Coordinates of C-alpha atoms and ligand atoms in Angstrom, one line a residue:
M1 CA 0.0 0.0 0.0
S2 CA 1.4 3.4 -0.9
E3 CA 1.8 6.1 1.7
E4 CA -1.2 8.0 0.3
S5 CA -3.5 5.0 0.5
K6 CA -2.9 4.1 4.1
V7 CA -6.0 3.5 6.1
L8 CA -5.2 5.2 9.4
V9 CA -8.6 5.8 10.9
G10 CA -11.2 3.2 11.6
V11 CA -14.9 4.0 12.2
I12 CA -17.2 1.7 14.1
G13 CA -20.8 2.4 13.5
G14 CA -23.3 1.6 16.3
S15 CA -27.1 1.3 16.3
G16 CA -28.6 3.2 13.3
L17 CA -25.2 3.9 11.8
Y18 CA -24.6 1.1 9.2
H19 CA -22.8 3.2 6.6
L20 CA -21.1 6.5 6.1
D21 CA -22.0 9.2 3.5
N22 CA -20.1 10.7 0.5
L23 CA -17.6 7.9 0.2
T24 CA -16.4 5.9 -2.7
L25 CA -16.2 2.2 -2.1
I26 CA -12.7 0.9 -2.7
K27 CA -13.3 -2.7 -1.5
Q28 CA -14.7 -4.8 1.3
V29 CA -12.4 -7.0 3.3
N30 CA -13.3 -9.7 5.8
P31 CA -10.1 -10.7 7.6
E32 CA -10.1 -13.9 9.6
T33 CA -8.2 -13.0 12.8
P34 CA -7.0 -15.4 15.5
W35 CA -10.2 -14.3 17.3
G36 CA -12.5 -15.1 14.3
F37 CA -14.3 -12.8 11.8
P38 CA -15.4 -9.2 12.5
S39 CA -19.1 -8.3 13.0
S40 CA -19.4 -7.6 9.2
P41 CA -17.0 -7.2 6.3
I42 CA -15.1 -4.0 6.7
T43 CA -15.7 -1.4 4.0
I44 CA -12.6 0.5 2.9
C45 CA -13.8 3.7 1.3
A46 CA -12.3 7.0 0.0
L47 CA -13.3 10.5 1.0
P48 CA -13.7 13.0 -1.9
S49 CA -10.0 13.9 -1.2
G50 CA -8.9 10.3 -1.8
T51 CA -8.2 9.7 1.9
Q52 CA -9.2 6.2 2.8
V53 CA -11.0 5.1 6.0
A54 CA -12.2 1.7 7.2
F55 CA -15.9 1.3 8.3
L56 CA -17.2 -1.5 10.4
A57 CA -20.8 -2.0 11.6
R58 CA -20.6 -3.1 15.2
H59 CA -23.9 -5.1 15.2
G60 CA -23.4 -6.4 11.6
A61 CA -24.7 -4.7 8.5
G62 CA -28.3 -5.8 9.2
H63 CA -28.1 -5.3 13.0
T64 CA -28.2 -9.0 13.7
I65 CA -25.6 -9.1 16.6
A66 CA -26.7 -8.3 20.2
P67 CA -24.4 -6.2 22.3
S68 CA -23.2 -9.2 24.4
A69 CA -22.3 -11.2 21.3
V70 CA -20.4 -8.5 19.4
P71 CA -17.0 -10.1 18.4
A72 CA -15.1 -7.2 19.8
R73 CA -11.7 -8.9 19.7
A74 CA -12.1 -9.8 16.0
N75 CA -13.3 -6.3 15.3
I76 CA -10.3 -4.5 16.9
A77 CA -7.8 -7.1 15.6
A78 CA -9.2 -6.8 12.1
L79 CA -9.0 -3.0 12.1
K80 CA -5.4 -3.2 13.5
S81 CA -4.4 -5.7 10.7
L82 CA -5.5 -3.1 8.1
G83 CA -3.0 -0.5 9.5
V84 CA -5.6 1.5 11.4
R85 CA -4.1 3.6 14.2
A86 CA -7.1 5.1 15.8
I87 CA -10.8 4.3 16.1
L88 CA -13.8 6.7 16.2
A89 CA -16.6 4.6 17.7
F90 CA -20.1 5.8 17.5
S91 CA -22.8 4.7 20.0
A92 CA -26.4 5.4 20.8
V93 CA -26.7 6.0 24.5
G94 CA -29.3 6.7 27.2
S95 CA -28.9 10.0 29.2
L96 CA -28.6 9.9 33.0
R97 CA -28.7 13.7 33.2
E98 CA -31.4 16.2 32.6
E99 CA -29.0 18.5 30.6
I100 CA -28.1 15.8 28.2
A101 CA -31.1 15.7 26.0
P102 CA -32.0 13.2 23.3
G103 CA -30.2 14.3 20.1
D104 CA -27.2 15.7 22.0
F105 CA -23.6 14.4 21.4
V106 CA -21.3 13.4 24.2
L107 CA -17.5 12.8 24.2
P108 CA -17.0 10.8 27.4
S109 CA -13.7 10.6 29.3
Q110 CA -14.6 7.9 31.8
I111 CA -16.3 4.5 32.0
I112 CA -18.0 2.4 34.7
D113 CA -18.0 -1.3 33.9
R114 CA -21.4 -3.0 34.5
T115 CA -20.9 -5.8 32.0
K116 CA -21.2 -9.2 33.6
G117 CA -18.0 -11.1 32.6
V118 CA -19.7 -12.9 29.7
R119 CA -17.8 -11.0 27.0
P120 CA -14.2 -11.9 26.2
A121 CA -12.4 -8.7 27.3
S122 CA -8.7 -9.3 26.7
F123 CA -6.6 -10.6 23.8
F124 CA -4.5 -12.3 26.4
E125 CA -7.4 -14.4 27.8
G126 CA -6.8 -18.1 27.3
T127 CA -3.1 -17.6 26.4
S128 CA 0.0 -18.3 28.5
V129 CA 0.9 -14.6 28.3
V130 CA -0.2 -12.2 31.1
A131 CA -0.7 -8.5 30.6
H132 CA -2.3 -5.7 32.6
A133 CA -3.0 -2.7 30.4
S134 CA -3.2 0.7 32.0
F135 CA -6.9 1.9 31.7
G136 CA -7.2 4.8 34.1
D137 CA -7.9 7.1 31.2
P138 CA -10.0 4.7 29.0
F139 CA -10.2 7.0 26.0
S140 CA -7.3 8.6 24.1
N141 CA -7.2 12.0 25.8
R142 CA -5.5 13.9 23.0
L143 CA -7.8 12.4 20.4
V144 CA -10.9 13.3 22.5
H145 CA -9.6 16.8 23.0
W146 CA -8.9 17.2 19.3
L147 CA -12.5 16.1 18.5
E148 CA -14.1 18.5 20.9
S149 CA -13.9 21.7 18.8
R150 CA -14.5 19.8 15.5
V151 CA -17.7 18.1 16.7
A152 CA -18.9 21.3 18.3
G153 CA -18.4 23.1 15.0
V154 CA -20.4 20.5 13.1
L155 CA -23.2 20.7 15.6
A156 CA -23.2 24.5 15.5
A157 CA -23.5 24.4 11.7
H158 CA -25.8 21.4 11.2
G159 CA -27.1 20.3 14.6
A160 CA -30.4 22.1 14.9
G161 CA -29.8 22.8 18.5
A162 CA -28.0 19.6 19.4
K163 CA -25.4 20.3 22.1
L164 CA -22.0 18.7 22.8
H165 CA -21.1 17.5 26.3
T166 CA -17.6 16.7 27.3
D167 CA -15.8 15.1 30.2
K168 CA -18.7 12.7 31.0
C169 CA -18.8 9.2 32.4
V170 CA -20.4 6.4 30.4
V171 CA -21.8 3.3 32.2
C172 CA -21.6 0.2 30.1
M173 CA -24.2 -2.4 31.1
E174 CA -24.7 -5.9 29.9
G175 CA -28.2 -5.8 28.4
P176 CA -29.9 -6.7 26.3
Q177 CA -32.7 -5.6 28.6
F178 CA -32.6 -1.9 29.6
S179 CA -31.9 -1.0 33.3
T180 CA -34.5 -1.0 36.1
R181 CA -35.4 2.3 37.6
A182 CA -33.4 1.5 40.7
E183 CA -30.3 0.7 38.6
S184 CA -30.8 3.9 36.6
K185 CA -30.9 6.0 39.7
M186 CA -28.0 4.2 41.2
Y187 CA -25.8 4.9 38.1
R188 CA -26.6 8.6 38.6
Q189 CA -25.4 8.4 42.2
W190 CA -22.3 6.7 41.0
G191 CA -21.5 9.6 38.7
G192 CA -22.7 8.1 35.5
D193 CA -23.8 10.6 32.9
I194 CA -24.8 8.3 29.9
I195 CA -25.3 4.6 29.5
N196 CA -24.8 2.1 26.7
M197 CA -24.1 -1.6 26.1
S198 CA -21.1 -1.3 23.8
V199 CA -18.2 0.7 24.9
L200 CA -16.7 -2.4 26.7
P201 CA -14.8 -4.4 26.0
E202 CA -14.2 -2.4 22.8
A203 CA -12.2 0.3 24.5
K204 CA -10.2 -2.2 26.6
L205 CA -9.3 -4.1 23.5
A206 CA -8.3 -1.0 21.5
R207 CA -6.0 -0.1 24.4
E208 CA -4.4 -3.6 24.4
A209 CA -3.9 -3.3 20.6
E210 CA -2.3 0.1 21.2
L211 CA -4.9 1.9 19.1
G212 CA -6.3 5.3 19.8
Y213 CA -9.9 5.2 20.7
A214 CA -12.7 7.8 21.2
L215 CA -16.4 7.3 21.7
V216 CA -18.8 9.7 19.9
A217 CA -22.0 9.1 21.8
T218 CA -25.4 10.3 20.7
A219 CA -28.2 10.4 23.3
T220 CA -31.5 8.8 22.3
D221 CA -33.5 8.7 25.6
Y222 CA -33.5 9.5 29.3
D223 CA -33.2 5.8 30.4
S224 CA -35.5 5.1 33.4
W225 CA -34.5 7.4 36.2
R226 CA -37.2 10.1 35.7
E227 CA -39.9 9.4 38.2
A228 CA -42.8 11.1 36.3
E229 CA -41.8 9.6 32.9
D230 CA -42.2 6.1 31.4
S231 CA -39.0 4.0 31.4
V232 CA -37.1 3.7 28.1
T233 CA -38.3 1.4 25.4
A234 CA -36.6 0.5 22.1
A235 CA -39.3 2.4 20.3
D236 CA -38.1 5.6 22.1
V237 CA -34.6 4.9 20.9
F238 CA -35.7 4.3 17.3
K239 CA -37.5 7.7 17.2
V240 CA -34.3 9.6 17.4
L241 CA -31.8 7.1 16.1
Q242 CA -32.1 8.1 12.4
N243 CA -31.6 11.8 13.1
N244 CA -28.6 11.0 15.3
A245 CA -27.1 8.7 12.8
Q246 CA -27.5 11.3 10.0
L247 CA -25.8 13.9 12.1
S248 CA -23.1 11.4 13.0
R249 CA -22.5 10.9 9.3
T250 CA -22.1 14.6 8.9
V251 CA -19.6 14.7 11.7
A252 CA -17.6 11.9 10.1
A253 CA -17.8 13.4 6.6
T254 CA -16.5 16.8 8.1
I255 CA -13.7 15.6 10.3
L256 CA -12.2 12.4 8.8
D257 CA -9.9 14.1 6.3
E258 CA -8.4 16.4 8.9
L259 CA -8.1 13.6 11.4
H260 CA -6.3 11.4 8.9
G261 CA -4.1 14.4 8.0
A262 CA -3.3 15.0 11.7
A263 CA -1.6 11.6 11.9
E264 CA 1.8 13.2 12.2
E265 CA 0.7 16.0 14.5
G266 CA 1.3 15.6 18.2
G267 CA 0.5 11.9 18.3
I268 CA -3.2 12.3 17.9
L269 CA -3.5 9.0 16.3
T270 CA -0.5 7.3 17.9
E271 CA -0.7 8.3 21.6
Q272 CA -1.2 4.7 22.7
V273 CA 1.7 3.3 20.7
G274 CA 4.2 1.9 23.2
S275 CA 1.7 1.8 26.0
M276 CA 1.7 -2.0 26.3
K277 CA 5.5 -2.1 26.7
F278 CA 5.4 -2.3 30.5
S279 CA 2.0 -4.0 30.7
I280 CA 3.1 -7.4 29.4
M281 CA 4.8 -9.8 32.0
P282 CA 8.3 -10.5 30.9
R283 CA 9.0 -13.3 28.5
S284 CA 9.5 -16.7 30.1
E285 CA 10.1 -20.1 28.6
K286 CA 6.6 -21.1 29.9
Q287 CA 5.0 -18.8 27.4
K288 CA 3.8 -20.9 24.5
D289 CA 5.2 -20.1 21.0
E290 CA 1.7 -20.5 19.5
D291 CA 0.3 -17.9 22.0
R292 CA 3.1 -15.4 21.2
H293 CA 2.4 -16.0 17.5
K294 CA -1.3 -15.3 18.0
L295 CA -0.6 -12.1 19.9
S296 CA 1.8 -10.9 17.2
Y297 CA -1.3 -10.3 15.1
I298 CA -2.2 -7.3 17.2
L299 CA 1.2 -6.5 18.8
P300 CA 3.9 -7.4 16.3
T301 CA 6.5 -5.1 18.1
Y302 CA 6.4 -7.3 21.2
F303 CA 5.7 -10.7 19.8
T304 CA 7.7 -11.1 16.7
D305 CA 10.7 -13.4 17.4
Ligands
LIG401 C1 -30.9 0.1 20.2 S1 -30.9 0.5 21.9 C2 -29.5 -0.4 22.7 C3 -28.3 -0.6 21.9 O1 -28.0 0.7 21.3 C4 -26.6 1.0 21.6 O2 -25.8 0.4 20.6 P1 -24.5 1.0 20.0 O3 -23.6 1.3 21.2 O4 -23.9 0.0 19.2 O5 -24.9 2.3 19.2 C5 -26.4 0.4 23.0 O6 -25.0 0.2 23.3 C6 -27.1 -0.9 22.8 O7 -26.3 -1.9 22.2
ADE402 N1 -31.1 3.7 27.9 C1 -30.1 3.0 27.3 N2 -29.5 2.0 28.0 C2 -28.5 1.3 27.5 N3 -28.1 1.5 26.2 C3 -28.7 2.4 25.5 N4 -28.6 2.8 24.2 C4 -29.5 3.7 23.9 N5 -30.2 4.0 25.0 C5 -29.8 3.2 26.0

């Protein structure tokens, strides 16, 4: 692949976002990774400038994969295998705060994990290699900061009143059922601002693969904490999903070129590179060659003999 045709940015589309706009299809690829196939074939497409990006639908092109069954390891590994350095992940979320209205965008900076251990959450799981990734800042701070003014600009121009909220905390629940009212209120007390079923283990796996990762969340509902209101239903979510997805496409179409071009600037795309160096327990003869080979798929720097 020539320097110009590198695919540096990957986009993961969530509920309602199954394609991007204004792109020319280059090809579809479906890499079989050591963790299986991704949710759907990955579309490599070109922006009008020629810049290429990779797009992957988290729940499959026809939304056939439930949040607990998303093959997140294969998704992240497949994007990494294409040369992607950073991922913009879109997600439909419930709001746990009055000021975050349906239709608003959120760039969270923290996560509370309420998944139930049923999702494979590490590339090292089941191998003879042990690693403890640093996850205190679960998103790539510089990338998130870079996005703030760009997303705000798009919302000001095209958002019809949609606001951008930053420095918020996303609760990731297991689902597929929505939360009880008691849980929804508890998450607010814990400091949660928005809630979804998808950011984990995606963000953890991106970190293990040394990829930049930011979540662009769009609020669809007020979950179930408001006493006087009905609790959230999927129908409530669907009502705003299409609008949110269209605005997300506008965000992507507006910023992807500049983001790709920013690859060399201040490590916006590469701030996680090197982060696993001190997370992997030192090599020992007890580590199996086959496991090291498997891990070389995502971390060739550390696992190529
Ligand atoms: C359709 S409502 C619940 C569903 O929507 C969100 O999906 P995504 O994050 O992929 O946009 C949420 O996480 C749940 O999976
Ligand atoms: N209320 C909610 N809870 C969990 N995930 C969601 N995705 C959209 N709305 C949600």
